[in-house]
XYZ file of C-alpha atoms in Angstrom:
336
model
C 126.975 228.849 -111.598
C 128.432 225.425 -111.950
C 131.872 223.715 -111.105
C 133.488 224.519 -114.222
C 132.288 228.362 -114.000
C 134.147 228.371 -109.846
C 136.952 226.524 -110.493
C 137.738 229.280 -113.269
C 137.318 232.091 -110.879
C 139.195 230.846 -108.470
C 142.140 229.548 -110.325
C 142.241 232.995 -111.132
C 142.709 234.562 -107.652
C 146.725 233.847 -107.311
C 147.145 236.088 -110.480
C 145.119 239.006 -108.324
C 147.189 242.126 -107.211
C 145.126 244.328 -103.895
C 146.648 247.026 -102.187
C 144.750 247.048 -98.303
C 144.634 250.906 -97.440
C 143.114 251.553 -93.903
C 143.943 251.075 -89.877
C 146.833 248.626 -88.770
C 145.569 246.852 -85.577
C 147.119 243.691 -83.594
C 144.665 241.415 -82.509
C 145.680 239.028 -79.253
C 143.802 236.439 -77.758
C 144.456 235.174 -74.186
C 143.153 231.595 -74.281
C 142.178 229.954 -70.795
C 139.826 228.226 -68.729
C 137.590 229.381 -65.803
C 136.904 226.368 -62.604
C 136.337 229.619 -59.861
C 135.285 232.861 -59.098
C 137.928 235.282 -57.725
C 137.532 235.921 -54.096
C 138.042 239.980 -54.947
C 135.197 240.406 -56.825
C 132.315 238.272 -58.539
C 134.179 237.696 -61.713
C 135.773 234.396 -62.800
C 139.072 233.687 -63.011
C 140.948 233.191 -65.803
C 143.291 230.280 -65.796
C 146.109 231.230 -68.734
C 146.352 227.924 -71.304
C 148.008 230.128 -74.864
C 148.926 233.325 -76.213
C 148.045 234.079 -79.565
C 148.615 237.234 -82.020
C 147.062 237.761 -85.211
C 146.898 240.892 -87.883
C 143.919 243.128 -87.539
C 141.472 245.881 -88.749
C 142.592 246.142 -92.819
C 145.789 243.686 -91.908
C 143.358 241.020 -91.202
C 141.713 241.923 -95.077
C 144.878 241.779 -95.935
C 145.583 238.587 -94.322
C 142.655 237.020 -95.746
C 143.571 237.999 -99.460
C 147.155 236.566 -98.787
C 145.326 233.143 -98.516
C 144.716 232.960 -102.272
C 146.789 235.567 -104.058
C 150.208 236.181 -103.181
C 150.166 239.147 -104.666
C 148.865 241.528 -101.352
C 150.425 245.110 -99.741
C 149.181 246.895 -97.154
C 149.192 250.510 -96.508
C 149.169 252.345 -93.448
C 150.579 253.302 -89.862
C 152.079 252.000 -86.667
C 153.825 252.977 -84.048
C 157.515 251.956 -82.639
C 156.136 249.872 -79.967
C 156.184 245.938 -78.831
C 152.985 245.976 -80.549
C 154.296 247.514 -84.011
C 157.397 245.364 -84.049
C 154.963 242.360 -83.861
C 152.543 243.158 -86.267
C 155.214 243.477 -88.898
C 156.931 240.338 -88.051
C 153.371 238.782 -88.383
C 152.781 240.390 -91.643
C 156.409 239.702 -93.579
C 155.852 236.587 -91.834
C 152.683 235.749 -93.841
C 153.831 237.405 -96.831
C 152.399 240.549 -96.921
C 154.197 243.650 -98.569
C 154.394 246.083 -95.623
C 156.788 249.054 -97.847
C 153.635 250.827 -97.271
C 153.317 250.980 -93.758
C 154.904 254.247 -92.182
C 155.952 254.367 -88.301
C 155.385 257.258 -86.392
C 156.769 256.895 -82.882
C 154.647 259.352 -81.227
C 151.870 257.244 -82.313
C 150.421 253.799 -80.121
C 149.496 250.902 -82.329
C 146.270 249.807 -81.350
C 145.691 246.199 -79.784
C 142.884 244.571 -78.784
C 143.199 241.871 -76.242
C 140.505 239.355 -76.092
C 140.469 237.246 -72.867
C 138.575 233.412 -74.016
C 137.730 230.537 -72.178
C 135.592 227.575 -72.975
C 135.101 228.927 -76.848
C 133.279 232.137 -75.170
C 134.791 235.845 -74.805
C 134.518 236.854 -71.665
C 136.303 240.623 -71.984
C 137.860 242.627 -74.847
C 140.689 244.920 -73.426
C 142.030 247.995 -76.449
C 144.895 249.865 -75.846
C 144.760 252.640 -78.800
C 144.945 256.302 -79.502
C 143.460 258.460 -82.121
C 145.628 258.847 -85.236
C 146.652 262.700 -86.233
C 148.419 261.728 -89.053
C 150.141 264.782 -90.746
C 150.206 266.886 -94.049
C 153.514 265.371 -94.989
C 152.860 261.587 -93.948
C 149.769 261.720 -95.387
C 151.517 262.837 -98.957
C 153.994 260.176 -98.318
C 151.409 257.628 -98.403
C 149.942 259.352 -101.672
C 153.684 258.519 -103.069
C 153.576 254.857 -102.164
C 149.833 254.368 -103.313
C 151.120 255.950 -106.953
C 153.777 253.726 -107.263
C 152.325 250.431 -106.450
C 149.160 251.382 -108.428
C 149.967 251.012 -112.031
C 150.933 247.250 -111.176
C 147.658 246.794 -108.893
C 144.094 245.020 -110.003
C 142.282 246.393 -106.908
C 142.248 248.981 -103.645
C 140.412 247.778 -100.687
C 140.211 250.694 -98.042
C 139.170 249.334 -94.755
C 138.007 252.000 -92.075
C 138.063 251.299 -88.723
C 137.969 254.779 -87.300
C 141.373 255.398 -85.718
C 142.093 258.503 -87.854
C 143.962 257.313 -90.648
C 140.807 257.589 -93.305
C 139.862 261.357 -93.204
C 138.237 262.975 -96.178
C 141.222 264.599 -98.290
C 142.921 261.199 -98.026
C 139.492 259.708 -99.186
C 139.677 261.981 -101.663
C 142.987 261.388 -103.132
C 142.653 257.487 -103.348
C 139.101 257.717 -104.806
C 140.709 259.894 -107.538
C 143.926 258.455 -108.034
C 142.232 254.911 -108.308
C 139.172 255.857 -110.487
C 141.867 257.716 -113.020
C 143.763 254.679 -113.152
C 140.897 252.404 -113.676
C 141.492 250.051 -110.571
C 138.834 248.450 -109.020
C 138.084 250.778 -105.670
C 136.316 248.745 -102.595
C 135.617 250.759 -99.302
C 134.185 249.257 -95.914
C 133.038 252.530 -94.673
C 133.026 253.238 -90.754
C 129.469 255.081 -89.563
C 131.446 256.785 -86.901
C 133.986 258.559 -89.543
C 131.088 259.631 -91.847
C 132.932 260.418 -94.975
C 131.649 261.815 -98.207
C 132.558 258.382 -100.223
C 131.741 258.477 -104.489
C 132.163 256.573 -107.317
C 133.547 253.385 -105.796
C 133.065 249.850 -107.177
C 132.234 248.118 -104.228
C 130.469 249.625 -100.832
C 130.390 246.952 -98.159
C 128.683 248.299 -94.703
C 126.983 245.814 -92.666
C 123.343 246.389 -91.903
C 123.677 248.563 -88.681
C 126.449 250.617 -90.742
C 123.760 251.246 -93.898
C 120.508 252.350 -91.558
C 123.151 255.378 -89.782
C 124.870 255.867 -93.094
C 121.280 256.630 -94.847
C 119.989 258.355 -91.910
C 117.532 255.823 -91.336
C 116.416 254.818 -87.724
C 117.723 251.137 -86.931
C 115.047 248.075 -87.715
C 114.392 244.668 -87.167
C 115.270 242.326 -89.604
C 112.270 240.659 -91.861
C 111.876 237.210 -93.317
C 112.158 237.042 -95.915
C 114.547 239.500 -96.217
C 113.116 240.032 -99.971
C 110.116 241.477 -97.744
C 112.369 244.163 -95.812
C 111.221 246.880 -97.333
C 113.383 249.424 -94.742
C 116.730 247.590 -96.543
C 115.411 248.262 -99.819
C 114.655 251.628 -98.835
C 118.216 251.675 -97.211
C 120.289 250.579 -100.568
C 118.121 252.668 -102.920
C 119.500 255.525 -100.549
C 123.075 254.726 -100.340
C 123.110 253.844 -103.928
C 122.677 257.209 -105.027
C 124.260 258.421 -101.915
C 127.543 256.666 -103.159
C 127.069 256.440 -106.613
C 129.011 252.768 -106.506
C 128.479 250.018 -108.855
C 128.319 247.491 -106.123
C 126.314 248.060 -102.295
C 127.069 244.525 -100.701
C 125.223 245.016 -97.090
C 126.390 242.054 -94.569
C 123.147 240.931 -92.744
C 124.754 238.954 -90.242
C 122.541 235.337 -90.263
C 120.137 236.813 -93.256
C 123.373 236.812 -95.358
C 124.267 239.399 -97.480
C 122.097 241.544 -99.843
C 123.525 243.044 -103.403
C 122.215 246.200 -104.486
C 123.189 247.635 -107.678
C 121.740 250.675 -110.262
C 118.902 249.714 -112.248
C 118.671 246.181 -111.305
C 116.902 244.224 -108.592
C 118.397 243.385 -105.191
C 119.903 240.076 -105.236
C 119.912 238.112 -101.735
C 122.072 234.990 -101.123
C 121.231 233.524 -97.145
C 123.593 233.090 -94.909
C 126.383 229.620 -95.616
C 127.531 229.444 -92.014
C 126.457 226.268 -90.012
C 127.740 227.245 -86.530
C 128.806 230.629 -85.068
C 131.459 231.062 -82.682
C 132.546 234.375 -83.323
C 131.721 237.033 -85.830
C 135.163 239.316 -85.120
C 136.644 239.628 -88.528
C 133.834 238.466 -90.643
C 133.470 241.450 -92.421
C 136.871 241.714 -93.779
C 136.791 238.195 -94.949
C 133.599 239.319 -97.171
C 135.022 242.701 -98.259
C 138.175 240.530 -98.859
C 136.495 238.026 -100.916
C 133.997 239.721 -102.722
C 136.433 242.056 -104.037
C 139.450 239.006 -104.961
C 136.294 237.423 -107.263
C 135.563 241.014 -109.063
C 138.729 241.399 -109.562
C 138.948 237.796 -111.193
C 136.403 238.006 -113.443
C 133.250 236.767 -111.549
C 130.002 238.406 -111.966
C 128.903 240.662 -108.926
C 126.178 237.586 -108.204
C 129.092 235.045 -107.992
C 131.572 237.477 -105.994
C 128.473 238.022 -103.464
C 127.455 233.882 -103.053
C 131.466 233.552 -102.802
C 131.996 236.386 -100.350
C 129.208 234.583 -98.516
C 130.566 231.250 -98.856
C 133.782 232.582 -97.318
C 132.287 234.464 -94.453
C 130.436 231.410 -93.280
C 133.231 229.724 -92.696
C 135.121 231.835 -90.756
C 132.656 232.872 -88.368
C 132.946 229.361 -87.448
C 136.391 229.325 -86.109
C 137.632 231.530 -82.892
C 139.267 234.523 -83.272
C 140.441 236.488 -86.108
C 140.711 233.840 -88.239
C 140.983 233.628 -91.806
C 139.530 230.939 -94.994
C 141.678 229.126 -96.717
C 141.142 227.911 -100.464
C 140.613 224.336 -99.874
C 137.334 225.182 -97.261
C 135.748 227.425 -99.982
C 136.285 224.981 -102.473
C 134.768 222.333 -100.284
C 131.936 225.236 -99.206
C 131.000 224.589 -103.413
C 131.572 220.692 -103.285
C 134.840 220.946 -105.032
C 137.560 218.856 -104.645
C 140.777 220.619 -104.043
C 143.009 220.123 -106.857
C 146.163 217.575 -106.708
């Protein structure tokens, strides 16, 4: 793929319409420094620098699509609490559409607190509950999704197991967006084992694919062309799924692109330092989807995805890419 071929995808990102389906979180990061250990107990002490809050779980997708289309929604549920009130301010903030995200108050947005010092996490702290969403709030978010869909490109449904994504809501979005010929990514969850078919895109990670083929976990082989347990892994989910696209993240091997009929296509990992891996996921779910959706071949969404997720796992926290990096990532100049 040459400069002409990129630049043409990704001038054609901002015109890009996704809809983020999946589990609201707020992510917060207590930034510090450690110079003792407490007297109390043999743990350090954290000496409080910064605050930080960022949008999480499918808000941090979403987040990561706002960086090159304007055009990005999210839907999904909250509570009434501190922690709601900031995660929308965040999101309008950034320029999400948040008309459909419901609020429940008998329900606790989830947070995760991560406690940093000297560009290490020393302690993640959640405060969540389990989502029982009900007959009628599910329906209501059936009545958003069908009226933002007809002016959508693409549906990203990001699962992070707090009880939004059961199977008859599964069921309904796979349908609804299938009928209307939208693109249809999931990043499945292997603890909410769903019955997932016919989407575009599948994007587990490599832990996720061994427990969602029923495979026993193994060790990574180099070349990863020589794993024959992956192979064995996305010829399984392939069928499993019947999707168009299986995109397994391999962590520092990559990513690997399985689809029907063809061969599996491998790009290696782009990232030249890792400081933390929290949110890399979405950015390549995020990515690989925006560059489908614009046209690219599933080979150039995948070495883009990968571009994109290199990058981010070399900043701190939930952090996101941002066009001129990826450009640079392909040695192209950002336009003037």
């Amino acid at each position: 793929m040459n400069r002409e071929r990129y630049e043409k995808i990704f001038a054609a990102f901002s015109k890009i319409r996704v809809l983020v389906v999946g589990d609201l979180i707020l992510d917060q990061f207590v930034w510090g420094r450690v110079s003792r250990i407490s007297p109390e107990a043999p743990v350090p002490v954290v000496e409080v620098d910064r605050e930080t809050q960022y949008p999480g779980g499918a808000a941090n997708v979403a987040r990561n699509l706002r960086e090159f289309t304007p055009h990005t929604a999210v839907l999904g549920m909250i509570g009434t609490d501190d922690g709601a009130h900031a995660l929308k301010r965040l999101l309008t903030d950034e320029g999400i559409q948040i008309d459909g995200v419901q609020q429940d108050p008998d329900y606790r947005t989830s947070v995760k607190t991560r406690i940093i010092a000297r560009h290490q996490q020393l302690v993640r702290v959640d405060r969540e509950q389990k989502l029982r969403a009900t007959q009628a709030q599910f329906d209501r978010a059936i009545a958003s999704l069908d009226g933002m869909l007809p002016a959508l490109d693409a549906v990203i449904v990001e699962d992070y197991g707090k009880g939004l994504i059961q199977q008859g809501f599964a069921d309904e979005i796979t349908a609804r967006v299938r009928a209307a010929g939208r693109l249809l990514a999931i990043d499945p969850n292997p603890n909410n084992p769903l019955n997932w078919h016919g989407a575009s895109v599948m994007k587990p990670n490599r832990s996720e694919a061994f427990a969602a083929a029923g495979r026993p976990p193994s060790e990574p082989v180099e070349p990863v062309e020589k794993d024959t347990a992956l192979e064995e892994v996305g010829r399984i989910l392939l069928e499993k799924w019947s999707c168009e696209n299986l995109l397994i993240t391999l962590g520092e091997q990559g990513m690997m692109l399985f689809r029907p009929g063809q061969s599996p296509y491998h790009t290696p990992t782009r990232a030249k330092e890792v400081f933390d891996v929290s949110g890399a996921g979405d950015t390549a779910v995020a990515l690989f989807t925006l560059a489908l959706a614009s046209g690219a071949s599933a080979e150039e969404a995948a070495e883009i995805s990968n571009h994109a997720s290199g990058i981010v796992v070399g900043k701190l926290g939930t952090a996101t890419v941002r066009p001129a990096e990826l450009l640079r990532s392909f040695s192209i100049p950002e336009p003037q």
